[in-house]
Short mmCIF file of C-alpha atoms in Angstrom, two decimals:
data_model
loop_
_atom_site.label_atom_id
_atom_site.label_comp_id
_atom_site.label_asym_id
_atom_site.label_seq_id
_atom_site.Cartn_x
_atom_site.Cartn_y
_atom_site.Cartn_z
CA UNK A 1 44.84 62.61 45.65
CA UNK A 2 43.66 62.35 42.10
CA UNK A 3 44.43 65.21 39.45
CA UNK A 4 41.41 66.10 37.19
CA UNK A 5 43.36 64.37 34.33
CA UNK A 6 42.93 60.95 35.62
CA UNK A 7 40.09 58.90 34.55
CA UNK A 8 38.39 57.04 37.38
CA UNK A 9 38.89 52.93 37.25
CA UNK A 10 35.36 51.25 35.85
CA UNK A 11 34.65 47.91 37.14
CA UNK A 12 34.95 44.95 35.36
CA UNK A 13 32.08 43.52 34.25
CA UNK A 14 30.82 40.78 36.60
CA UNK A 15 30.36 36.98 34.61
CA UNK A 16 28.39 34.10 35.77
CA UNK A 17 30.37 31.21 36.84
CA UNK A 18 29.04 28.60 34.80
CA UNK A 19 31.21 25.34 36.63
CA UNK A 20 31.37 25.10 40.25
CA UNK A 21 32.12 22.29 42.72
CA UNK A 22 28.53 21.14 43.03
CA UNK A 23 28.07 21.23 39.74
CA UNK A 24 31.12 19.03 38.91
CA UNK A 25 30.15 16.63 41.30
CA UNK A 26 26.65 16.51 39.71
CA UNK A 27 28.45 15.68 36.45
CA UNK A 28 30.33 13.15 38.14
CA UNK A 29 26.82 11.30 39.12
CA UNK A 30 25.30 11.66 36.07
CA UNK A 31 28.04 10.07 34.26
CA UNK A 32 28.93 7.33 36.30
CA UNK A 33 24.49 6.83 36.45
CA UNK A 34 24.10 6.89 33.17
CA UNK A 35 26.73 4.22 32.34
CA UNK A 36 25.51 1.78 34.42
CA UNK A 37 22.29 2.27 32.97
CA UNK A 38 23.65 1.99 29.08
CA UNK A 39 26.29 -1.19 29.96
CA UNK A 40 23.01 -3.51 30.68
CA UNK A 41 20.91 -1.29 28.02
CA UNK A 42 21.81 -4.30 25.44
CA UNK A 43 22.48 -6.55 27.87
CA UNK A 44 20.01 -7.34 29.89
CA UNK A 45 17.98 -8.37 26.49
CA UNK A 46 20.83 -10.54 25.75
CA UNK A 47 20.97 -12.23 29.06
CA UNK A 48 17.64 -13.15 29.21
CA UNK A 49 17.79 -14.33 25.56
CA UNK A 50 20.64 -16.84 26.58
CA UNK A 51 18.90 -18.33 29.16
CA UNK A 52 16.09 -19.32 27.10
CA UNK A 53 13.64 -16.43 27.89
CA UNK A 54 13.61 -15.27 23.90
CA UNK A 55 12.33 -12.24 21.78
CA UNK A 56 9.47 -11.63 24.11
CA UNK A 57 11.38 -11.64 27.00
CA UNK A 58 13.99 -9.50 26.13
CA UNK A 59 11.63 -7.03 25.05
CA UNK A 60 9.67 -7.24 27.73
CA UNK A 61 12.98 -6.40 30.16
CA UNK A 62 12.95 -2.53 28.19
CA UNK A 63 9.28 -2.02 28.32
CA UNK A 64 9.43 -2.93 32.12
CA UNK A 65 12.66 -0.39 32.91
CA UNK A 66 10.86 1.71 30.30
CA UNK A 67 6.69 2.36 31.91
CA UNK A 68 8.39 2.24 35.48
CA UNK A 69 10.18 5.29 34.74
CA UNK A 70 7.19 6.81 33.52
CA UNK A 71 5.37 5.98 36.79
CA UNK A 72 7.78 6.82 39.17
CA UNK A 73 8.72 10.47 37.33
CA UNK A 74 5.47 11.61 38.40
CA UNK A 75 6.15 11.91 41.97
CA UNK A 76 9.71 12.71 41.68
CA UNK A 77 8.68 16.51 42.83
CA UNK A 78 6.71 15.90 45.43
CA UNK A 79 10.35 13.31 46.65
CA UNK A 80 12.51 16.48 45.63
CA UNK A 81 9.99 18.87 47.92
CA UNK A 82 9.59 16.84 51.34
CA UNK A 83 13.46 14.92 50.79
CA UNK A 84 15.20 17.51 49.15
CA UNK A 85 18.44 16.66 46.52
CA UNK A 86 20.83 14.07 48.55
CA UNK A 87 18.31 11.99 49.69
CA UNK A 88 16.72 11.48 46.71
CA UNK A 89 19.47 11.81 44.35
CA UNK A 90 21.22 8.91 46.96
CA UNK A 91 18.22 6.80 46.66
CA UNK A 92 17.81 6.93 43.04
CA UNK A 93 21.69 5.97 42.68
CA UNK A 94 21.00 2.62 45.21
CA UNK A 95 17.76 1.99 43.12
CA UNK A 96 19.33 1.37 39.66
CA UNK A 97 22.65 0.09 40.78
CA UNK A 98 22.18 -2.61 43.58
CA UNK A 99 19.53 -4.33 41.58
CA UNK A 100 22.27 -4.97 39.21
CA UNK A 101 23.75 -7.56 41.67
CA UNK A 102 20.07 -9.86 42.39
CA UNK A 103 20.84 -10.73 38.26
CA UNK A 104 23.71 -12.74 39.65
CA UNK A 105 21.27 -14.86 41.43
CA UNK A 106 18.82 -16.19 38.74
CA UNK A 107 18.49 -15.13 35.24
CA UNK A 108 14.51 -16.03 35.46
CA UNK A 109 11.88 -13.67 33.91
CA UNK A 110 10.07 -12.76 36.89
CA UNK A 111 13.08 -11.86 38.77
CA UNK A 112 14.97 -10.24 35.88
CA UNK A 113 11.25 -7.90 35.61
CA UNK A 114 11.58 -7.04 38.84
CA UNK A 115 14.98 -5.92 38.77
CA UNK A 116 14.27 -3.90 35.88
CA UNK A 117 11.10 -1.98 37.51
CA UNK A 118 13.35 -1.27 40.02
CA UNK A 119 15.98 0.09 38.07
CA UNK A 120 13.06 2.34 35.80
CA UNK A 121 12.71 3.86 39.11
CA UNK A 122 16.08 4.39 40.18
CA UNK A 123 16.63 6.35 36.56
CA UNK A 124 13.60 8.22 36.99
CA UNK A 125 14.76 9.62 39.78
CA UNK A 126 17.82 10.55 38.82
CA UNK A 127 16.89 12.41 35.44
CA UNK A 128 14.42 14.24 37.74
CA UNK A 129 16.11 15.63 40.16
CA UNK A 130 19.26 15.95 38.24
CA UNK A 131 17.80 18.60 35.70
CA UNK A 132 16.16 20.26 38.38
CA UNK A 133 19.52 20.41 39.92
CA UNK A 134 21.37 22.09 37.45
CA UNK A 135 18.87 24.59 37.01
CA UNK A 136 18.78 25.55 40.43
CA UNK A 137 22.68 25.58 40.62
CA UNK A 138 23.64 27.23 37.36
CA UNK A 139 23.05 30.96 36.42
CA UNK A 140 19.79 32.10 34.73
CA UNK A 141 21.57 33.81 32.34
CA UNK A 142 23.94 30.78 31.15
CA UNK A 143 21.31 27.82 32.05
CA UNK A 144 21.21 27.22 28.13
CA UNK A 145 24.98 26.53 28.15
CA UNK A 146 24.90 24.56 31.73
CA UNK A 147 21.66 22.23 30.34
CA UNK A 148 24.03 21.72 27.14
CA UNK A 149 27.23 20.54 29.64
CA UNK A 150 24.71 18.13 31.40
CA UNK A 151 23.48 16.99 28.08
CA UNK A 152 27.37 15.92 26.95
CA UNK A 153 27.40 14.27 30.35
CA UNK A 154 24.26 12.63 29.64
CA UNK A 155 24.84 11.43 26.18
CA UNK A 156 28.35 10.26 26.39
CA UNK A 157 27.84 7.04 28.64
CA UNK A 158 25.01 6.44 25.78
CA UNK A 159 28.05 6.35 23.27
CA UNK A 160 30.72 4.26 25.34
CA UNK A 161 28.49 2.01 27.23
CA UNK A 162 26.12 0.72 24.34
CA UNK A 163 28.79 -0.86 22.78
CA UNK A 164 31.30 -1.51 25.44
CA UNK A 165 28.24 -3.51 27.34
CA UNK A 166 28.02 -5.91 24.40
CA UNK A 167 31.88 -6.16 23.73
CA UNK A 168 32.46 -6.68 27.66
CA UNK A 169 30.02 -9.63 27.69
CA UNK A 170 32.36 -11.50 25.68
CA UNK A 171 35.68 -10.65 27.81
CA UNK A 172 34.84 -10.59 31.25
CA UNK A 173 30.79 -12.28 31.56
CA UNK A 174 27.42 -11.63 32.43
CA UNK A 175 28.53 -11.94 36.10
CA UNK A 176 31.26 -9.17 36.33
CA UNK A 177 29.55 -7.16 34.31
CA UNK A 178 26.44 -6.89 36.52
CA UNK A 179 29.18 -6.16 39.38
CA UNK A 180 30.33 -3.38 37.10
CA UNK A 181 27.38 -1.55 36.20
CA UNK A 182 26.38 -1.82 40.14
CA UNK A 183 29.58 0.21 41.28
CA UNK A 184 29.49 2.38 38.71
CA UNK A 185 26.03 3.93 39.96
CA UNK A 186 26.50 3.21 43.58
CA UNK A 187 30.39 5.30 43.04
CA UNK A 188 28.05 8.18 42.68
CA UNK A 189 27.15 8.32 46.92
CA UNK A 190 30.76 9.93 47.14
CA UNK A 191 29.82 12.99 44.54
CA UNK A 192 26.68 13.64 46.44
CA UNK A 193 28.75 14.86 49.55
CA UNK A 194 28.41 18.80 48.89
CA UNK A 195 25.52 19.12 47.29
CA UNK A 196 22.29 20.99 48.49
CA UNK A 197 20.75 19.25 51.19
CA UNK A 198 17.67 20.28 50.51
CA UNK A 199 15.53 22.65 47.31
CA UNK A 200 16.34 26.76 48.45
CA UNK A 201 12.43 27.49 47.73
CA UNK A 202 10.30 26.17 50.06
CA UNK A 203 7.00 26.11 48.65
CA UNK A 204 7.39 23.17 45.90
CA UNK A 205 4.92 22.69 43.00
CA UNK A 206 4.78 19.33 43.56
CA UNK A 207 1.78 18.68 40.75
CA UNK A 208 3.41 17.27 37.61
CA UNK A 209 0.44 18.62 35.45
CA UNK A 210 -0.99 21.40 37.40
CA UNK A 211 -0.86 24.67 35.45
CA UNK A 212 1.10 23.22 32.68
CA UNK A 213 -0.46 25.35 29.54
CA UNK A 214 -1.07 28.33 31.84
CA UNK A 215 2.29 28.35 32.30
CA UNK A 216 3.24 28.41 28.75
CA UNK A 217 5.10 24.53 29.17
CA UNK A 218 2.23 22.36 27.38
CA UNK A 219 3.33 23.77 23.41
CA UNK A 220 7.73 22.41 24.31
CA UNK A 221 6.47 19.43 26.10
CA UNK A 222 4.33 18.25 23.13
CA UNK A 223 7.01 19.35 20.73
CA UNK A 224 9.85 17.49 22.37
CA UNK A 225 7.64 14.56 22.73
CA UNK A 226 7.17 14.66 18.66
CA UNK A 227 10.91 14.52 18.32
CA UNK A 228 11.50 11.70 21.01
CA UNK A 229 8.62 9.80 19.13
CA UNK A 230 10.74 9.56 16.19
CA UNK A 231 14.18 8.89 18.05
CA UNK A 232 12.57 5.66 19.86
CA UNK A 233 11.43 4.88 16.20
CA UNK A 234 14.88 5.22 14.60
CA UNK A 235 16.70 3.45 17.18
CA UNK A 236 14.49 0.51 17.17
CA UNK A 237 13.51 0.13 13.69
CA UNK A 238 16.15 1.26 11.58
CA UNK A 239 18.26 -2.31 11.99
CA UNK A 240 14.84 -4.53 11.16
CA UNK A 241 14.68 -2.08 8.19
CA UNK A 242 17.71 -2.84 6.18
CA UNK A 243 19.11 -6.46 5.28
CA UNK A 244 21.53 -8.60 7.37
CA UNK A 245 24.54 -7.51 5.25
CA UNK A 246 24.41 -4.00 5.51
CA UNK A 247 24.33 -3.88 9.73
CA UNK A 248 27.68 -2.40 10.04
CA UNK A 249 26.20 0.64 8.42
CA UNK A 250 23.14 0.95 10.62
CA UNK A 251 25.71 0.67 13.58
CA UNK A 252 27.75 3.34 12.05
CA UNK A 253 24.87 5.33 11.65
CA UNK A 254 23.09 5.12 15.00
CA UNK A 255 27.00 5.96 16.64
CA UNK A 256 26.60 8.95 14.58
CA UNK A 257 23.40 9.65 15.73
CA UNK A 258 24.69 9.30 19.42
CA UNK A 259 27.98 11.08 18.67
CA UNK A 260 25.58 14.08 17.11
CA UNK A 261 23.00 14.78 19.68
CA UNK A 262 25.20 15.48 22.87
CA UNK A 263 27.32 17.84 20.78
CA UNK A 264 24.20 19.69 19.32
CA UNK A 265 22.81 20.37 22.75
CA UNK A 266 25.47 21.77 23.72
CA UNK A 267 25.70 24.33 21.06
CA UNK A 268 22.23 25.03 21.31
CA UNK A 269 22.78 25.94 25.23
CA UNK A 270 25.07 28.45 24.03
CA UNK A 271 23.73 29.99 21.38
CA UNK A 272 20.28 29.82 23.47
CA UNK A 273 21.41 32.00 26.34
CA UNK A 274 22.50 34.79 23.56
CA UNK A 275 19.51 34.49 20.67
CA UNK A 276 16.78 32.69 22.71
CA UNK A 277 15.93 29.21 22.96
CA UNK A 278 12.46 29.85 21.12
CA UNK A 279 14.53 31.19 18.00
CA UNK A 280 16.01 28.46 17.80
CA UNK A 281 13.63 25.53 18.19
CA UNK A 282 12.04 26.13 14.88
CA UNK A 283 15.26 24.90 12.91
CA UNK A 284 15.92 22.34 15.17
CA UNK A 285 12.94 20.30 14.24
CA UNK A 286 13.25 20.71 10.69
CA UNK A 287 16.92 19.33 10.69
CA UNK A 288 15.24 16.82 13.28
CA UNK A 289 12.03 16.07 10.42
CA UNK A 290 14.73 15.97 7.14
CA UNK A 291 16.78 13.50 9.22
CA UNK A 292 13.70 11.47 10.12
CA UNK A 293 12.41 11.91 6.30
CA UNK A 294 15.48 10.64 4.82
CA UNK A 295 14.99 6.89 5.62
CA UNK A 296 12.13 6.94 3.13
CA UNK A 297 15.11 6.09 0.81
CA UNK A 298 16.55 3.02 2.43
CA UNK A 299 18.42 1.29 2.07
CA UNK A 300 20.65 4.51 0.05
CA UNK A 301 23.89 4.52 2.00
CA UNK A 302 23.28 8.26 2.04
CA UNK A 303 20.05 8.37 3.32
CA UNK A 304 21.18 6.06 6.50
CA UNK A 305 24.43 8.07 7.52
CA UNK A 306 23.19 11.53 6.38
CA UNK A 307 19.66 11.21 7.45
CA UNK A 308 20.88 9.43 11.24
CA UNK A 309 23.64 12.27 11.63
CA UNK A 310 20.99 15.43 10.84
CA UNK A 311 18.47 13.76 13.31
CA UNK A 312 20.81 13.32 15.59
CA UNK A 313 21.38 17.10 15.69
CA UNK A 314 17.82 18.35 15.70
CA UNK A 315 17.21 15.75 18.31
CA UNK A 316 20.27 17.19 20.18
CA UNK A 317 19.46 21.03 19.80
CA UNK A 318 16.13 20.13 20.91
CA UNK A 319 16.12 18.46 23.78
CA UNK A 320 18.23 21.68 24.94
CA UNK A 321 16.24 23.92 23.73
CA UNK A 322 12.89 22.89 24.86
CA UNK A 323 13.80 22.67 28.35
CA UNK A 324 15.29 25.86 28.47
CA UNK A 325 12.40 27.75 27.21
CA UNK A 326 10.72 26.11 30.12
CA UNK A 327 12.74 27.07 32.43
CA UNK A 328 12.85 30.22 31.34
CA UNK A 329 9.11 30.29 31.80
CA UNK A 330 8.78 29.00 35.54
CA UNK A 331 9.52 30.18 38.81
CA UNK A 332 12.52 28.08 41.07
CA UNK A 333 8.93 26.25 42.79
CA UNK A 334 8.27 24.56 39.35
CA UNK A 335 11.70 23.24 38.68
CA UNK A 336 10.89 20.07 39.83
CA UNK A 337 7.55 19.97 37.59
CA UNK A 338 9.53 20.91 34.23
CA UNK A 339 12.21 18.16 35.07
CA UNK A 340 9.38 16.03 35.03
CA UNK A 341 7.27 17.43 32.61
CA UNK A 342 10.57 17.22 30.04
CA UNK A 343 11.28 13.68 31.37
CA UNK A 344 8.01 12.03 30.87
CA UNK A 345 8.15 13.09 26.85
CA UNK A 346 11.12 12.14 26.45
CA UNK A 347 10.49 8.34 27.80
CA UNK A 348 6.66 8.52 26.84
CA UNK A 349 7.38 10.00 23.37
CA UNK A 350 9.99 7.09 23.08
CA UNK A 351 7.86 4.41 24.15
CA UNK A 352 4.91 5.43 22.17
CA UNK A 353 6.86 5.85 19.03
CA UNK A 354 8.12 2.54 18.90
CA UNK A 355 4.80 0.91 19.72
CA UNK A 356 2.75 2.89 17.21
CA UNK A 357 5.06 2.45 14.52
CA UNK A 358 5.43 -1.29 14.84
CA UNK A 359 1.50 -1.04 14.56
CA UNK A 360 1.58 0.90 11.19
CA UNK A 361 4.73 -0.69 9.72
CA UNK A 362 3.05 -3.80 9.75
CA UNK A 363 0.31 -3.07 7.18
CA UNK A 364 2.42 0.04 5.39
CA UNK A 365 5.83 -1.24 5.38
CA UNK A 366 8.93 0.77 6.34
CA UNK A 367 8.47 3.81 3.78
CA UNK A 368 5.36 5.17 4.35
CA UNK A 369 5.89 4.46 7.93
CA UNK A 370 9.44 6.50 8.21
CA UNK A 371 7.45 9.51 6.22
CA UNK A 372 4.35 9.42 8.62
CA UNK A 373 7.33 9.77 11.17
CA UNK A 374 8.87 12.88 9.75
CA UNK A 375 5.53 14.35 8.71
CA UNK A 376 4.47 14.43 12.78
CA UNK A 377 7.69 15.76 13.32
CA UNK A 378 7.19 18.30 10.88
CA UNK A 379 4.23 19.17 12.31
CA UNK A 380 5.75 19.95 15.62
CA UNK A 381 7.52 23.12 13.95
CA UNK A 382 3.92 24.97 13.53
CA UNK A 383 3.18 25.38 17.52
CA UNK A 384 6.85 25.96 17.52
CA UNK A 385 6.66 29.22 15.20
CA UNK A 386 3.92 30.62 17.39
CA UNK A 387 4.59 33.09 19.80
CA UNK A 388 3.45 32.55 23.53
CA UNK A 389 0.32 35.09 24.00
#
């Protein structure tokens, strides 16, 4: 029996939970994915230069990984809606790690190609349905935060593999390190056990660009692809740009860059889910278009490290940021088509930006070219500013 001095018990507020089983096994994927993909990033290039296939060659292996992606991202929905996640996710993992093991056989062009196409494929189905994962597993109200986890998960294979894929080449050999990068994608079957079977809304959008500006996603997709322009630009260019004798910088700088970004969008997930993603996007591409600017002044020690680290945040913040805000702006049916949407700027804007910019550098050299870079990024804030009608 209560007396009327006693105050009645209020209920604790309830709070999202943000990491759950399926989504640490997700992690788990991604990570072990994604460093099999950055171990033969380098190396692949390097193999095929050893064994006499040269500049064109190499470049030819990351254009070939790069355009399959492309392709294959495009029907990555319509895979999600009729397969659902463990299929898909299972054959995306077998696609870009078995290959791996066929570059044991012959290091000849054709076959090396091929192996890459296949492996474009294999990643584009992973980033696909992996984003559209976490959204669909992870709270509306802390997806900002969740999208900024899978981003650290993302980006830090980028920062141990790059390097470790070069360094191991030199320890253990081509060979063992094909065998590596194989089982550490093909690991990934075991973390799928778990996971949704298949998508929770039935009706898929499977149409990559159906209803993409009525739906308010055409203004971040163009605005991430601006920033991923100038990230494939920076990677690329920024060691042809300064002399022989000043490399360990640019390596410093680009592991700055890497170290930067992952961080970034992660902070940006959680400040997202409390401000609003489209507050935040605004300042993320100027940091993004200062960084970009800065290597104007090459080769200024300054302007390398500083300008590389300040990209590397805007380029963080906004990769989390712009997919957010289109999640925020979709039903669960178009989860799949924002993956996708997001995923084919990041590796189009990538691509494009190092092709176009080799174009222009060639009759411009490297300064005007770096400030046409930033000014396009700059550009990006305007739409950015505007509100959705």
């Amino acid at each position: 029996m209560t007396t009327a001095c006693e105050i009645p018990a209020v209920p604790a507020p309830t709070v999202d939970r943000l990491v759950s089983s399926q989504f640490v096994r997700l992690l788990v994927m991604v990570f072990g994915s994604g460093l099999s993909m950055y171990l033969l990033t380098s190396v692949v290039p390097l193999y095929l230069a050893a064994n006499g296939s040269g500049g064109a060659g190499a470049g030819a292996s990351t254009a070939a990984m790069m355009f399959s992606a492309v392709a294959v991202e495009l029907v990555v929905p319509r895979l999600l809606a009729r397969w659902g996640y463990q299929v898909v996710l299972g054959l995306g993992l077998v696609l870009l790690g078995a290959p791996s093991l066929v570059l044991l056989a012959s290091a000849s062009l054709p076959l090396v190609l091929t192996v890459c196409v296949v492996r474009g494929a294999g990643l584009a189905i992973l980033v696909v349905g992996a984003v559209a994962l976490v959204a669909d597993l992870t709270p509306p109200a802390r997806r900002g935060e969740a999208l900024g986890v899978y981003g650290v998960a993302v980006g830090v294979p980028a920062v141990i593999g790059l390097p470790l894929g070069v360094y191991l080449t030199q320890v253990i050999g081509f060979g063992a390190l094909f065998v590596l990068a194989a089982v550490a994608s093909l690991a990934g079957l075991v973390a799928l056990i778990g996971l949704p079977g298949r998508i929770a809304v039935a009706d898929q959008h499977v149409k990559v660009l159906g209803g993409v500006r009525r739906h308010g996603l055409l203004m971040p997709t163009l605005v991430f692809a601006a920033v991923t322009l100038a990230a494939g630009i920076s990677v690329t260019f920024l060691p042809l740009a300064v002399a022989e004798d000043k490399q360990s910088l640019v390596a410093a700088a680009l592991l700055l860059q890497a170290i930067a970004a992952p961080l970034a969008r992660w902070l940006a997930g959680r400040y997202a889910d409390r401000l609003g993603p489209a507050r935040l996007l605004a300042p993320a591409l100027v940091l993004a278009a200062a960084g970009a600017g800065s290597l104007v002044f090459l080769p200024s020690p300054v302007a390398i490290l500083a300008g590389s680290t300040c990209f590397g945040i805007g380029f963080g913040a906004a990769q989390n940021l712009t997919l957010t805000l289109m999640y925020n702006r979709v039903d669960r049916s178009r989860y799949g088509q924002v993956s996708a949407l997001w995923n084919l700027a990041y590796d189009g804007g990538w691509g494009l930006g190092a092709l176009a910019f080799g174009a222009i550098v060639a009759g411009t050299g490297y300064s005007t070219a770096f400030a046409l870079t930033a000014a396009v990024v700059a550009l990006a804030v305007v739409p950015a500013l505007r509100p959705r009608r």
